[in-house]
GROMACS .gro file of N, CA and C in nm:
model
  402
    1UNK      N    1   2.307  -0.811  -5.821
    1UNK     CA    2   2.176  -0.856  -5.776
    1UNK      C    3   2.095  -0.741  -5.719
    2UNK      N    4   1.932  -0.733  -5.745
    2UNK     CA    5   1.859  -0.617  -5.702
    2UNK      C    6   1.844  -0.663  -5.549
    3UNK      N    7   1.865  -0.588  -5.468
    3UNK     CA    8   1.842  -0.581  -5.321
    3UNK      C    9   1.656  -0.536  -5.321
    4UNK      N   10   1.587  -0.601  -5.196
    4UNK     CA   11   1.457  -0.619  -5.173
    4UNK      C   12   1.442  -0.476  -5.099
    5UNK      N   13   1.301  -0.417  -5.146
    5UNK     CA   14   1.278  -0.314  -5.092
    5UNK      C   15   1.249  -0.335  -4.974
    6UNK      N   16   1.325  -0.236  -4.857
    6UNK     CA   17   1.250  -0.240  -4.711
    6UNK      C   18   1.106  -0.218  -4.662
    7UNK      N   19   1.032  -0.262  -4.605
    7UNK     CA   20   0.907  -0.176  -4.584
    7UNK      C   21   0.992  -0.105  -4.480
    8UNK      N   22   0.869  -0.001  -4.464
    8UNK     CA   23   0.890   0.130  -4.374
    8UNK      C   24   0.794   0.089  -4.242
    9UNK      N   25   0.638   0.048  -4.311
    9UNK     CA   26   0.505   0.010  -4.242
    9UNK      C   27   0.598  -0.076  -4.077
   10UNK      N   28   0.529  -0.010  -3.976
   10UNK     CA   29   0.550  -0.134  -3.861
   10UNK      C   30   0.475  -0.208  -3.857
   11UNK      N   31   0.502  -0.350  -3.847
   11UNK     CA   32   0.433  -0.468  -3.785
   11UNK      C   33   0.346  -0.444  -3.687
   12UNK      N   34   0.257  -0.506  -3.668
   12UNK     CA   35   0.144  -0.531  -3.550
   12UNK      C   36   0.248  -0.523  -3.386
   13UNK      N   37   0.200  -0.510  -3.241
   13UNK     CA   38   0.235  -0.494  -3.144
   13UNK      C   39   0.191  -0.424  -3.092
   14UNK      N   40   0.242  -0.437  -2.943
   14UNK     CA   41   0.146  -0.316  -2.858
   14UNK      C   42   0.212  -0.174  -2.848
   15UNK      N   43   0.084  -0.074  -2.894
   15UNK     CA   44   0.071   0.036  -2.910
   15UNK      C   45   0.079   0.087  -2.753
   16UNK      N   46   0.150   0.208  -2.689
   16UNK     CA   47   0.145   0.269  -2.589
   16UNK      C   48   0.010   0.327  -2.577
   17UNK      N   49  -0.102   0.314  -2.492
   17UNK     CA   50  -0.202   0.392  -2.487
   17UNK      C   51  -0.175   0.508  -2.353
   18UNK      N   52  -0.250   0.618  -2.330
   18UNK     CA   53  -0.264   0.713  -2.299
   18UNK      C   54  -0.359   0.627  -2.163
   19UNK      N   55  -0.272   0.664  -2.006
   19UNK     CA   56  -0.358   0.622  -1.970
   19UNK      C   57  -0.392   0.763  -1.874
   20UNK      N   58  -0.544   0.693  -1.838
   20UNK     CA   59  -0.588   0.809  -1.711
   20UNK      C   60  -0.658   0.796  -1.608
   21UNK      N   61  -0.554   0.793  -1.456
   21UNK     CA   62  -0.694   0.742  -1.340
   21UNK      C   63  -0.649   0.850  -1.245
   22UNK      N   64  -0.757   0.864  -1.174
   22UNK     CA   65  -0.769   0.930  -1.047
   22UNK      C   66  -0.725   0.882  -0.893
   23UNK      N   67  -0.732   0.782  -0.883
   23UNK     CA   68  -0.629   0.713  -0.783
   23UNK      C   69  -0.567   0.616  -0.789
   24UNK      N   70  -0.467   0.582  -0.706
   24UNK     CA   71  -0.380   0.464  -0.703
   24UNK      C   72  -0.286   0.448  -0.608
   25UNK      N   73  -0.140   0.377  -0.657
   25UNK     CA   74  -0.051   0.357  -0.514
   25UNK      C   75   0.042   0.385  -0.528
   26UNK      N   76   0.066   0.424  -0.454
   26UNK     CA   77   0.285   0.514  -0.450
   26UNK      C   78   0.375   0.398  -0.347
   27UNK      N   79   0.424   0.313  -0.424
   27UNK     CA   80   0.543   0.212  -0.312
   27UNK      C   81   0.673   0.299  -0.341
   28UNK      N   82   0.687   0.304  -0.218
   28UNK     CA   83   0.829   0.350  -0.202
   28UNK      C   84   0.938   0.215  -0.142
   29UNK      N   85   1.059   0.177  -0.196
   29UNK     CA   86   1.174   0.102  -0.167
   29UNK      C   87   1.253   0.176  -0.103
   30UNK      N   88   1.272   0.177   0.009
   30UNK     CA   89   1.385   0.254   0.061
   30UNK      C   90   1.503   0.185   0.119
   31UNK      N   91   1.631   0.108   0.026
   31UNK     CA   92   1.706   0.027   0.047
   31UNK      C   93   1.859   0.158   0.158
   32UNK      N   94   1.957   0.054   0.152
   32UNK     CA   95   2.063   0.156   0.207
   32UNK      C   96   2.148   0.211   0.123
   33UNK      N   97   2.166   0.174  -0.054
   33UNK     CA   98   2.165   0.212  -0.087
   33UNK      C   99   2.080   0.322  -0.255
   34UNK      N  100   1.991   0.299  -0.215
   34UNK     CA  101   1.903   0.386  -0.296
   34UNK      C  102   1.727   0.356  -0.293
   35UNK      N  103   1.644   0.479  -0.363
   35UNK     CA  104   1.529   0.464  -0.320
   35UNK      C  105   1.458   0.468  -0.442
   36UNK      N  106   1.364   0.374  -0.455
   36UNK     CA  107   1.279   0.359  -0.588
   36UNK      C  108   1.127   0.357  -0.543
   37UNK      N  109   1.089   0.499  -0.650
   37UNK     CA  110   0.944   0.504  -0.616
   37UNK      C  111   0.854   0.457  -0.706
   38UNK      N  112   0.775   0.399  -0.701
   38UNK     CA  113   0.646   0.363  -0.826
   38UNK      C  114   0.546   0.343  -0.831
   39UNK      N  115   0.478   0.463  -0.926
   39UNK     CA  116   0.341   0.445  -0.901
   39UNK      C  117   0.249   0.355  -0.931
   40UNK      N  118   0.161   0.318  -0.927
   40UNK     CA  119   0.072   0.201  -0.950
   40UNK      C  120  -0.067   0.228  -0.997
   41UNK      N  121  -0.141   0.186  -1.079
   41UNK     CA  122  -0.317   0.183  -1.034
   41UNK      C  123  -0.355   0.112  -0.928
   42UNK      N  124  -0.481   0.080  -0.890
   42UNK     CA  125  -0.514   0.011  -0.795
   42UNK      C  126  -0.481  -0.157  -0.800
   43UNK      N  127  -0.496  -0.184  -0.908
   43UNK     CA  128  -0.442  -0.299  -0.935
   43UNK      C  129  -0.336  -0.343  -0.942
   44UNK      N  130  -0.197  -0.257  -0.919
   44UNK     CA  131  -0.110  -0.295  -0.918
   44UNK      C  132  -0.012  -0.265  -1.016
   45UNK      N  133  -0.117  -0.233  -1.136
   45UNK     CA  134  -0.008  -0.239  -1.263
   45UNK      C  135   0.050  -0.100  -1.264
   46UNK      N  136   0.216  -0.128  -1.316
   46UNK     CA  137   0.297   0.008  -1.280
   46UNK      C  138   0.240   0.159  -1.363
   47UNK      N  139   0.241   0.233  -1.364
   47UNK     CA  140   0.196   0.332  -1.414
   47UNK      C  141   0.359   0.433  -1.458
   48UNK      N  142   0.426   0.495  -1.381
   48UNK     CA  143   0.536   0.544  -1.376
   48UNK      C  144   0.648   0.537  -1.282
   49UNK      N  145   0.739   0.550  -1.262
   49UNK     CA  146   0.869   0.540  -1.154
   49UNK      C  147   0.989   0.634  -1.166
   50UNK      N  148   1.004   0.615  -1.057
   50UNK     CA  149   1.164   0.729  -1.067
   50UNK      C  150   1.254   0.665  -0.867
   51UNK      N  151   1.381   0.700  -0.946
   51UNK     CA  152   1.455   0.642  -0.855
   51UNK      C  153   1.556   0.726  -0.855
   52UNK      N  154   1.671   0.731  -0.722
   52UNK     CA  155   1.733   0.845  -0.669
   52UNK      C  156   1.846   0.795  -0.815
   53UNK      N  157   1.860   0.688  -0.858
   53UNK     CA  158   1.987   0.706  -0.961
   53UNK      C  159   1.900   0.744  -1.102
   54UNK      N  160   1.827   0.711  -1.121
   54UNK     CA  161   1.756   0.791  -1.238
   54UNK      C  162   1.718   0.931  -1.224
   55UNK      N  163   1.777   1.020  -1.118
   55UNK     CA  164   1.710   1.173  -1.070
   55UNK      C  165   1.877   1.237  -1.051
   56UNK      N  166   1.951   1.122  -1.128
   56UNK     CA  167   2.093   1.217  -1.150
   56UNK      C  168   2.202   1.120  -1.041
   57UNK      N  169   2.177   1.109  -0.933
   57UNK     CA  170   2.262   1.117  -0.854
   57UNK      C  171   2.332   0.939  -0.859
   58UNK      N  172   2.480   0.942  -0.811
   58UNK     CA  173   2.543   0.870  -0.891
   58UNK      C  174   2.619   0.794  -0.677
   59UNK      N  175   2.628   0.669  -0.692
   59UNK     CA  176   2.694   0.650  -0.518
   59UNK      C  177   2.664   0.690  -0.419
   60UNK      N  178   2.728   0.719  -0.335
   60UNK     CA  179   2.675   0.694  -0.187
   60UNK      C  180   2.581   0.873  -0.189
   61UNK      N  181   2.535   0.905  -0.265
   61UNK     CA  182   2.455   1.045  -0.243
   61UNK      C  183   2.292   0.982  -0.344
   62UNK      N  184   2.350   0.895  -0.376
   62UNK     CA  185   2.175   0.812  -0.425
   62UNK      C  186   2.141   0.809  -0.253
   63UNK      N  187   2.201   0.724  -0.131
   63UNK     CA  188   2.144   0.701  -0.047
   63UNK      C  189   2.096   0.811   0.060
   64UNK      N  190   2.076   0.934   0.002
   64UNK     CA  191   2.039   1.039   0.081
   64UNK      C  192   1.878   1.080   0.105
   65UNK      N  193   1.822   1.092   0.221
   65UNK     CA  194   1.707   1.190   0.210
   65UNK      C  195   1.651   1.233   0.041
   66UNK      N  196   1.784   1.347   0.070
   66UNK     CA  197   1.737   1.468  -0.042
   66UNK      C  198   1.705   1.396  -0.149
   67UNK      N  199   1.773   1.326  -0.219
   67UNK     CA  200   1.777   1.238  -0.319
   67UNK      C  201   1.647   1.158  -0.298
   68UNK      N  202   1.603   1.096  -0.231
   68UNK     CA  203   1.471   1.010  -0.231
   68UNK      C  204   1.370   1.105  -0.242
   69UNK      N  205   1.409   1.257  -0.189
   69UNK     CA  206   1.245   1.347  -0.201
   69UNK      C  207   1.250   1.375  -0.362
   70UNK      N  208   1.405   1.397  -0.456
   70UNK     CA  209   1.367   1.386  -0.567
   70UNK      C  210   1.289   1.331  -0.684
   71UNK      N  211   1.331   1.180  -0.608
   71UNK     CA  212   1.286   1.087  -0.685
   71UNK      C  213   1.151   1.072  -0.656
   72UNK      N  214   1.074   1.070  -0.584
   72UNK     CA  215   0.971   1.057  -0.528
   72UNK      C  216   0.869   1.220  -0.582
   73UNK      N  217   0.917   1.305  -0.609
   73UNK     CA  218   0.870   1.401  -0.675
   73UNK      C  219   0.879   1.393  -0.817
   74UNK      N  220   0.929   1.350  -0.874
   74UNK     CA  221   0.980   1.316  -1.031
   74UNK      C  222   0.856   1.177  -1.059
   75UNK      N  223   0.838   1.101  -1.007
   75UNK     CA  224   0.757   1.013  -1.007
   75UNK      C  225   0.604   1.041  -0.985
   76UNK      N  226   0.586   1.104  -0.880
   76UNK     CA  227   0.474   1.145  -0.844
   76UNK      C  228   0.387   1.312  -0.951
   77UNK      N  229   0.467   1.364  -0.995
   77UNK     CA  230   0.469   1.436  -1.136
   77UNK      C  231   0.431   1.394  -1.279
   78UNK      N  232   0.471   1.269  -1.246
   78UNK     CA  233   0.446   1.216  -1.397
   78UNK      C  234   0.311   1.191  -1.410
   79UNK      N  235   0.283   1.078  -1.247
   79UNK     CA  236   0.156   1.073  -1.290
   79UNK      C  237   0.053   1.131  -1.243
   80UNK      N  238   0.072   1.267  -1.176
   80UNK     CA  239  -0.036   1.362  -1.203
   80UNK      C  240  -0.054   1.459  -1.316
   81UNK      N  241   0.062   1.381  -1.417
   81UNK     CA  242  -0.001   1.464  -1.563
   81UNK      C  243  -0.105   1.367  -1.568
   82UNK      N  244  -0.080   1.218  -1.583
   82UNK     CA  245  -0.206   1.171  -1.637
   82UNK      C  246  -0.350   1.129  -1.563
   83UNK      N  247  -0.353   1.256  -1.432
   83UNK     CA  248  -0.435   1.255  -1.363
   83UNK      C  249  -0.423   1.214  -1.254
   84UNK      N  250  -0.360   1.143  -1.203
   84UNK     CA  251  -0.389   1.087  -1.067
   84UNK      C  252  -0.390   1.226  -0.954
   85UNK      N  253  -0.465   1.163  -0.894
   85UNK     CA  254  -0.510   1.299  -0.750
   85UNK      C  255  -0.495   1.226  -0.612
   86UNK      N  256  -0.527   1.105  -0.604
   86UNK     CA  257  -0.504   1.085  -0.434
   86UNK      C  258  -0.465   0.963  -0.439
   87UNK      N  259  -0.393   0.901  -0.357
   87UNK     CA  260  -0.345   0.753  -0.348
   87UNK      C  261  -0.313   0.716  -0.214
   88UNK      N  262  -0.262   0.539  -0.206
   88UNK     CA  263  -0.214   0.485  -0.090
   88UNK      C  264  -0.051   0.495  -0.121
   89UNK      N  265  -0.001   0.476   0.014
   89UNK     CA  266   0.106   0.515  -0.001
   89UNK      C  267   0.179   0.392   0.090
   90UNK      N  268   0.294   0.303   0.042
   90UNK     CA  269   0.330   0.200   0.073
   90UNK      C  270   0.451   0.168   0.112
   91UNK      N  271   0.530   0.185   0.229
   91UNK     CA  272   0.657   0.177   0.206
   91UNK      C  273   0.695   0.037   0.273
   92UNK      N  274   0.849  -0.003   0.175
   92UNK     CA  275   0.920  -0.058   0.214
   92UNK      C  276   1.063  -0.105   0.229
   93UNK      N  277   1.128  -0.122   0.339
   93UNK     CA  278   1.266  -0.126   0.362
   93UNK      C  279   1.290  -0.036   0.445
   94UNK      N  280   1.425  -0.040   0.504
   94UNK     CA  281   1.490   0.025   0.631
   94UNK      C  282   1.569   0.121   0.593
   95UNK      N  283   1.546   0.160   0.412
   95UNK     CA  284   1.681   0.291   0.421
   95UNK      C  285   1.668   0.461   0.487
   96UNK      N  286   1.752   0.516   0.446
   96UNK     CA  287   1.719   0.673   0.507
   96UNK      C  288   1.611   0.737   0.412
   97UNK      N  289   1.581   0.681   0.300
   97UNK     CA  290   1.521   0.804   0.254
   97UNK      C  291   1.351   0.766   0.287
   98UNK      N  292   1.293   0.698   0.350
   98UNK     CA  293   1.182   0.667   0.365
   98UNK      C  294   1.108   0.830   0.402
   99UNK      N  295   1.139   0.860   0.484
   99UNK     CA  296   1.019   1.001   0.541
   99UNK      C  297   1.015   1.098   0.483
  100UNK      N  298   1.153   1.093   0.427
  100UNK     CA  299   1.163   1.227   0.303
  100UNK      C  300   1.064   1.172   0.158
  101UNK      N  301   1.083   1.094   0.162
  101UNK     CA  302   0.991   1.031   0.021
  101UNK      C  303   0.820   1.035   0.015
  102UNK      N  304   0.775   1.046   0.180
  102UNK     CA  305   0.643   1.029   0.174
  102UNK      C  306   0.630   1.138   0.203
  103UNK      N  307   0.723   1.268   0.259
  103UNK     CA  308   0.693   1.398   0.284
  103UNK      C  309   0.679   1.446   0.176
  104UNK      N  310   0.775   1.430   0.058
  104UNK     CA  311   0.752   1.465  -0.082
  104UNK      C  312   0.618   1.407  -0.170
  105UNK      N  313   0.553   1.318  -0.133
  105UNK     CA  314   0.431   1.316  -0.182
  105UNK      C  315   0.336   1.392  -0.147
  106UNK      N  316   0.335   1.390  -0.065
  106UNK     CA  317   0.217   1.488   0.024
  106UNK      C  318   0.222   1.608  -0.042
  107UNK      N  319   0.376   1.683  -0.035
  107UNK     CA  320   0.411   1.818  -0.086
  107UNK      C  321   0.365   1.861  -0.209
  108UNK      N  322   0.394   1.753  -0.322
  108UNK     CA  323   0.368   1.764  -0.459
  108UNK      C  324   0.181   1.835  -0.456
  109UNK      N  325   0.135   1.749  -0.377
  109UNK     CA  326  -0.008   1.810  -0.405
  109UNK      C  327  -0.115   1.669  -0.417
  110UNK      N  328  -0.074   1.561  -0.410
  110UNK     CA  329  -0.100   1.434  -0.386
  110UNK      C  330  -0.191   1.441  -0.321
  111UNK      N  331  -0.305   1.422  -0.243
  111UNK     CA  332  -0.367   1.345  -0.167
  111UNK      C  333  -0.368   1.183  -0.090
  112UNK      N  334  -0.279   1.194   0.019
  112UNK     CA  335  -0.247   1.064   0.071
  112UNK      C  336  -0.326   1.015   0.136
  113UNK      N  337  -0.433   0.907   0.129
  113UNK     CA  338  -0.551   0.855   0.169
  113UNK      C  339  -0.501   0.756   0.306
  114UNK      N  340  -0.401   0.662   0.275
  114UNK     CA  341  -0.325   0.610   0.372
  114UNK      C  342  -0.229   0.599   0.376
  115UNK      N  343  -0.102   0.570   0.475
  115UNK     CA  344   0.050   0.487   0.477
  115UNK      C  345   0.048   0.372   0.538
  116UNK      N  346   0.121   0.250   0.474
  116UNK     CA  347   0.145   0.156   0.510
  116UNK      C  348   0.288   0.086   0.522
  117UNK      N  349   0.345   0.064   0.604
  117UNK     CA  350   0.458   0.010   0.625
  117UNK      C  351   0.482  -0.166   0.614
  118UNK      N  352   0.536  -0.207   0.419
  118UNK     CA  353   0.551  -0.335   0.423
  118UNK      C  354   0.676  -0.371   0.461
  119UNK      N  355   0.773  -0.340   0.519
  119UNK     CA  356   0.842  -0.364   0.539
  119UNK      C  357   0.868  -0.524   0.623
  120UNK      N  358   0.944  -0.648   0.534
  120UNK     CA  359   0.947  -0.750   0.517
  120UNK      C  360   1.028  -0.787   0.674
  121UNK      N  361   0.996  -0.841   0.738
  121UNK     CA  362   1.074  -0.877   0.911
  121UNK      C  363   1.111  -1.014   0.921
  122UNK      N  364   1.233  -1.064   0.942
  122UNK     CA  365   1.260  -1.211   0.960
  122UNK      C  366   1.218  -1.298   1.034
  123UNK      N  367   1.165  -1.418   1.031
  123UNK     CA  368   1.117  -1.462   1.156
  123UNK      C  369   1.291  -1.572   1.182
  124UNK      N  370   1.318  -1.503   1.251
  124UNK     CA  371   1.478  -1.553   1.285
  124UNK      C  372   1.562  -1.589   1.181
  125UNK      N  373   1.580  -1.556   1.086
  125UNK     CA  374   1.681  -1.491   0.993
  125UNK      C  375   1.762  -1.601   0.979
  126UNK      N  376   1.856  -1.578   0.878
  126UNK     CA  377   1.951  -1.736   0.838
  126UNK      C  378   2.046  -1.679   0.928
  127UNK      N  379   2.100  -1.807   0.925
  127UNK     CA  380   2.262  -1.867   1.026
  127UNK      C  381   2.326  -1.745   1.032
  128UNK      N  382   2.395  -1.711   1.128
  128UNK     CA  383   2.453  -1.584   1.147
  128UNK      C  384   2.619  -1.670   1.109
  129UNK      N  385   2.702  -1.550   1.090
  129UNK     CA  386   2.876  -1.650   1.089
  129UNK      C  387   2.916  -1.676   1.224
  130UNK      N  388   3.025  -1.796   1.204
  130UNK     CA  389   3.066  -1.855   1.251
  130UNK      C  390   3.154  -1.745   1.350
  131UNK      N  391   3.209  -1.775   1.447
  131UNK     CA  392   3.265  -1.729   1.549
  131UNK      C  393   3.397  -1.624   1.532
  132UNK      N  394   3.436  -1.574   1.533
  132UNK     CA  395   3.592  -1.533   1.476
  132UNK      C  396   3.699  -1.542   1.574
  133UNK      N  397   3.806  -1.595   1.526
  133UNK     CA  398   3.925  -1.663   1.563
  133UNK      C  399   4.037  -1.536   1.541
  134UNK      N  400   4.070  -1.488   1.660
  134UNK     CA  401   4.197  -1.409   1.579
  134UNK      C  402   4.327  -1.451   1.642
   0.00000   0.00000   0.00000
């Protein structure tokens, strides 16, 4: 039996466009164990990211400083290829790499317009455990 020729042609879908803005927002996650940075437009929509395990580092050395200024430079690089020059800067969570991450923006050459600390606070938190018996 003759087998059907493949097309080669791709189907319709979305094409990656080239984007380019001049400002936007840098959230930083700074968990205990690892830190994820991402940039944003103003609107929200993601633009680029980088995180201490995507910048190499593998266990308890994702949760370092050094490691969050990587990631946070690797991110903030990308998208001042496609222009960005000054942004807000947003953090949230209680890990270590928070100050190193917003020091590394600044450093890159960024323009940091503001910082904001979302960091999420319980209003009395679920049931703690039960008592312990030994």
């Amino acid at each position: 039996m003759a087998q059907k020729p493949r097309s080669t042609r791709r189907k319709g879908g979305a094409r990656k466009t080239k984007r380019t803005l001049s400002s936007g927002q840098v959230h930083i996650y700074a968990t205990f164990n690892n830190t994820i940075v991402t940039v944003t437009d103003k609107q929200g929509n993601t633009v680029c990211w980088g995180s201490a395990g995507s910048s190499g580092f593998k266990g308890s050395r994702k949760s370092t400083p050094f490691a969050a200024r990587l990631a946070a430079e690797e991110a903030v690089k990308k998208a001042q290829a496609m222009g960005l020059q000054e942004a807000d800067v947003f953090i949230k969570g209680p890990g270590p790499g928070r100050e190193a991450a917003v020091r590394a923006v600044q450093s890159v050459g960024l323009k940091v317009t503001s910082i904001t600390d979302e960091t999420p606070v319980p209003h009395n938190g679920c049931r703690p455990p039960k008592k312990r018996r030994v």
